[in-house]
Each structure stands twice: as C-alpha cells, then as structure tokens.
Amino acid sequence: MLHLTVGRLGCLLSRRAVVALTNSCARMSSHSHHEVSDQVDMSQPMYWDRLDTPLPDRAWIDVLDSKDKSLKQKEKGPWTALSKEEKIALYRLKFNHTYPEMKKPSHEWKTVIGGMFIFFGITGLVVFWQGHYVYPPQPHTFGEEWQAKQVQRMLDMRVNPIEGFSAKWDYKNKQWK
C-alpha cells in the first residue's frame, strides 16, 4: 500500500503539530487580515485623464484649501483680472494633465523591446540546451551517402516511372533528364 519513509512521516507529523499548537488568532494575524484595503465606490463620478474624454466626470482636486477657495471666488469675477499663474492654477484644480502632457510619448516601448529580447534569448538558450542534451543524435539516414544509396535503390526499382521520380531519369545515359 503506502510506503512512508521516516523523513516524510516526521515532516508530516511536525507540520500537524505546529498547526495544532498555534491558535487561530496567530494564524489570522500572520495573513495580515487587520489591514483593509480601500475600496473604490464605482457608483460615484471618477476622474480620468484621457484624450478621448476631454471633460472628466469630476474635478482633479475635490477638497479645496483656503487658497484654492479664494481663487475659485476670484474665478467668478472677470477673467481679465486674473493673472496667467492664477489661470494655470485654476486649470490645475480641474485637470491633472494638459493635452500635450497626455500626448507626450512614453519610453514604455524600450521596456517591451527589452523584454522581447530577454524572452528570445532565454528561448534560444533552451533550444540550444535541448539540442545538445535532450535530443538524440541525428540518424544515419540523414547523411549524404545514405541518401545517394536510397536514390539509386529507388531508380533500380523504377519507382513511379510514368510521372514520378523514375520518369526524370534517363536509364540509357544514366543521368537526369
């Protein structure tokens, strides 16, 4: 039936003893159940910086400090009274990035190409290793001498003489037509 070695049996028993001696509170704390991750309420409007959505559902900054509140009050007046820096600050309250910042190219392609080269390199090493250590040597039937003998044998047997292999051989001159 089942054969358990002494080492395997000892390992199994020691694991059961450790589990039995630790209480459930210690096991629960080891899995860090006391930390709860924040859940996002998907029913509320969310902010997105996307090129295809020019106006997100909500502003970038929801909670305004006193400086931002005074700037918002100033916004209700004539815009000619606002300086360029205040207009930019008002824009940054509503949006995180401008269109040129969103369109700025990233360097992610370098990471992708690097990952591809690493993958191809590892694959090449695996194929080389398999060819050297896993696959058997090439059969003797792949040699040129064997193939020449096989062609001569097929010609001697006149294999497919109408339209096939032997039809292309001139038996009188002993050469290919």
Coordinates of C-alpha atoms in Angstrom, one line a residue:
M1 CA 0.0 0.0 0.0
L2 CA 1.5 3.3 1.0
H3 CA 5.2 3.4 1.9
L4 CA 6.2 6.5 4.0
T5 CA 9.8 7.0 4.7
V6 CA 10.8 8.0 8.2
G7 CA 11.8 11.5 7.0
R8 CA 8.4 12.0 5.2
L9 CA 6.5 10.8 8.2
G10 CA 8.4 13.1 10.5
C11 CA 7.8 16.1 8.3
L12 CA 4.1 15.4 8.1
L13 CA 3.8 15.0 11.9
S14 CA 5.8 18.1 12.6
R15 CA 3.6 20.2 10.4
R16 CA 0.5 18.9 12.1
A17 CA 2.0 19.7 15.5
V18 CA 2.8 23.2 14.5
V19 CA -0.7 23.8 13.2
A20 CA -2.3 22.3 16.3
L21 CA -0.2 24.4 18.7
T22 CA -0.8 27.7 17.0
N23 CA -4.1 29.3 17.8
S24 CA -6.3 30.8 15.1
C25 CA -5.5 34.4 16.2
A26 CA -1.9 33.9 15.4
R27 CA -2.6 32.4 12.1
M28 CA -5.0 35.2 11.2
S29 CA -2.5 37.9 12.1
S30 CA 0.2 36.2 10.0
H31 CA -2.0 36.7 7.0
S32 CA -2.4 40.4 7.9
H33 CA -6.2 40.5 7.9
H34 CA -6.1 43.6 10.1
E35 CA -5.2 45.7 7.1
V36 CA -8.2 46.6 5.0
S37 CA -7.6 47.9 1.5
D38 CA -9.5 50.9 0.3
Q39 CA -12.4 50.1 -1.9
V40 CA -13.4 52.5 -4.7
D41 CA -17.0 53.3 -5.0
M42 CA -17.7 52.9 -8.7
S43 CA -21.1 54.5 -8.4
Q44 CA -19.5 57.9 -7.8
P45 CA -18.1 60.0 -10.6
M46 CA -14.4 59.4 -11.2
Y47 CA -11.6 61.5 -12.6
W48 CA -9.9 60.2 -15.8
D49 CA -7.1 61.8 -17.8
R50 CA -7.9 60.6 -21.3
L51 CA -7.5 62.0 -24.7
D52 CA -10.9 60.8 -25.8
T53 CA -12.7 62.2 -22.8
P54 CA -12.0 65.9 -22.7
L55 CA -14.2 66.7 -19.7
P56 CA -13.9 64.2 -16.8
D57 CA -16.9 63.5 -14.5
R58 CA -15.3 65.3 -11.6
A59 CA -12.5 67.8 -10.9
W60 CA -9.0 66.6 -10.2
I61 CA -8.9 68.2 -6.7
D62 CA -12.1 67.7 -4.7
V63 CA -11.1 69.2 -1.4
L64 CA -10.0 72.8 -1.7
D65 CA -7.9 74.6 0.9
S66 CA -8.3 78.3 1.7
K67 CA -6.0 79.5 -1.1
D68 CA -7.9 77.4 -3.7
K69 CA -11.3 78.6 -2.3
S70 CA -10.3 82.3 -2.7
L71 CA -9.1 81.5 -6.2
K72 CA -12.4 80.0 -7.0
Q73 CA -14.2 83.1 -5.7
K74 CA -11.9 85.2 -7.9
E75 CA -12.8 83.0 -10.9
K76 CA -16.5 84.1 -10.6
G77 CA -15.4 87.7 -11.5
P78 CA -13.9 89.0 -14.7
W79 CA -11.2 86.7 -16.1
T80 CA -9.2 89.7 -17.3
A81 CA -8.4 90.4 -13.6
L82 CA -6.7 87.0 -13.3
S83 CA -3.0 86.6 -13.9
K84 CA -1.6 83.9 -16.1
E85 CA -0.4 81.9 -13.0
E86 CA -3.9 82.1 -11.4
K87 CA -5.5 80.8 -14.6
I88 CA -3.0 77.9 -14.7
A89 CA -3.7 77.2 -11.0
L90 CA -7.5 77.2 -11.8
Y91 CA -6.8 74.8 -14.7
R92 CA -4.8 72.5 -12.4
L93 CA -7.7 72.4 -9.9
K94 CA -9.9 71.0 -12.6
F95 CA -7.4 68.9 -14.6
N96 CA -4.2 66.9 -13.7
H97 CA -2.6 67.0 -17.2
T98 CA -2.8 69.1 -20.3
Y99 CA -3.3 67.6 -23.7
P100 CA 0.4 68.0 -24.7
E101 CA 1.4 66.3 -21.4
M102 CA -1.0 63.4 -22.1
K103 CA 0.3 63.1 -25.7
K104 CA 3.9 63.1 -24.6
P105 CA 5.4 59.8 -25.7
S106 CA 6.4 57.3 -23.0
H107 CA 9.5 55.2 -23.1
E108 CA 7.5 52.0 -22.5
W109 CA 8.4 50.7 -25.9
K110 CA 12.0 50.3 -24.7
T111 CA 10.8 48.1 -21.9
V112 CA 8.7 46.0 -24.3
I113 CA 11.6 45.5 -26.8
G114 CA 14.0 44.7 -23.9
G115 CA 11.5 42.1 -22.6
M116 CA 11.2 40.6 -26.0
F117 CA 15.0 40.3 -26.4
I118 CA 15.3 38.7 -23.0
F119 CA 12.5 36.2 -23.9
F120 CA 14.1 35.4 -27.2
G121 CA 17.5 35.0 -25.6
I122 CA 16.2 32.6 -23.0
T123 CA 14.2 30.7 -25.6
G124 CA 17.4 30.4 -27.7
L125 CA 19.3 29.1 -24.7
V126 CA 16.6 26.5 -24.0
V127 CA 16.5 25.4 -27.7
F128 CA 20.3 25.1 -27.7
W129 CA 20.3 23.1 -24.4
Q130 CA 17.6 20.8 -25.7
G131 CA 19.6 20.2 -29.0
H132 CA 22.7 19.4 -27.0
Y133 CA 21.4 17.4 -24.0
V134 CA 17.8 16.2 -24.8
Y135 CA 17.5 15.3 -28.4
P136 CA 19.3 12.1 -29.7
P137 CA 22.0 12.4 -32.4
Q138 CA 20.9 12.8 -36.0
P139 CA 20.0 9.4 -37.6
H140 CA 22.4 7.9 -40.1
T141 CA 19.7 8.1 -42.8
F142 CA 20.2 11.9 -43.0
G143 CA 23.7 11.5 -44.3
E144 CA 24.5 12.3 -48.0
E145 CA 26.0 8.8 -48.6
W146 CA 22.8 7.1 -47.3
Q147 CA 20.6 9.4 -49.4
A148 CA 22.6 8.7 -52.5
K149 CA 22.2 5.0 -52.0
Q150 CA 18.5 5.4 -51.4
V151 CA 18.1 7.4 -54.6
Q152 CA 20.0 4.7 -56.5
R153 CA 17.8 2.0 -54.9
M154 CA 14.6 3.9 -56.0
L155 CA 15.9 4.2 -59.5
D156 CA 16.8 0.5 -59.7
M157 CA 13.3 -0.4 -58.5
R158 CA 11.9 2.1 -61.1
V159 CA 9.6 3.8 -58.6
N160 CA 6.7 5.7 -60.3
P161 CA 8.1 5.5 -63.8
I162 CA 5.3 7.4 -65.6
E163 CA 5.2 10.8 -63.9
G164 CA 7.3 10.5 -60.8
F165 CA 10.8 10.0 -59.6
S166 CA 12.0 7.5 -62.2
A167 CA 10.4 9.4 -65.1
K168 CA 13.1 12.1 -64.7
W169 CA 16.0 9.6 -65.0
D170 CA 17.5 8.6 -68.3
Y171 CA 18.3 4.8 -68.0
K172 CA 20.3 4.6 -71.2
N173 CA 22.7 7.5 -70.4
K174 CA 22.5 7.0 -66.6
Q175 CA 21.8 10.7 -65.8
W176 CA 18.9 13.0 -65.0
K177 CA 16.8 14.2 -68.0

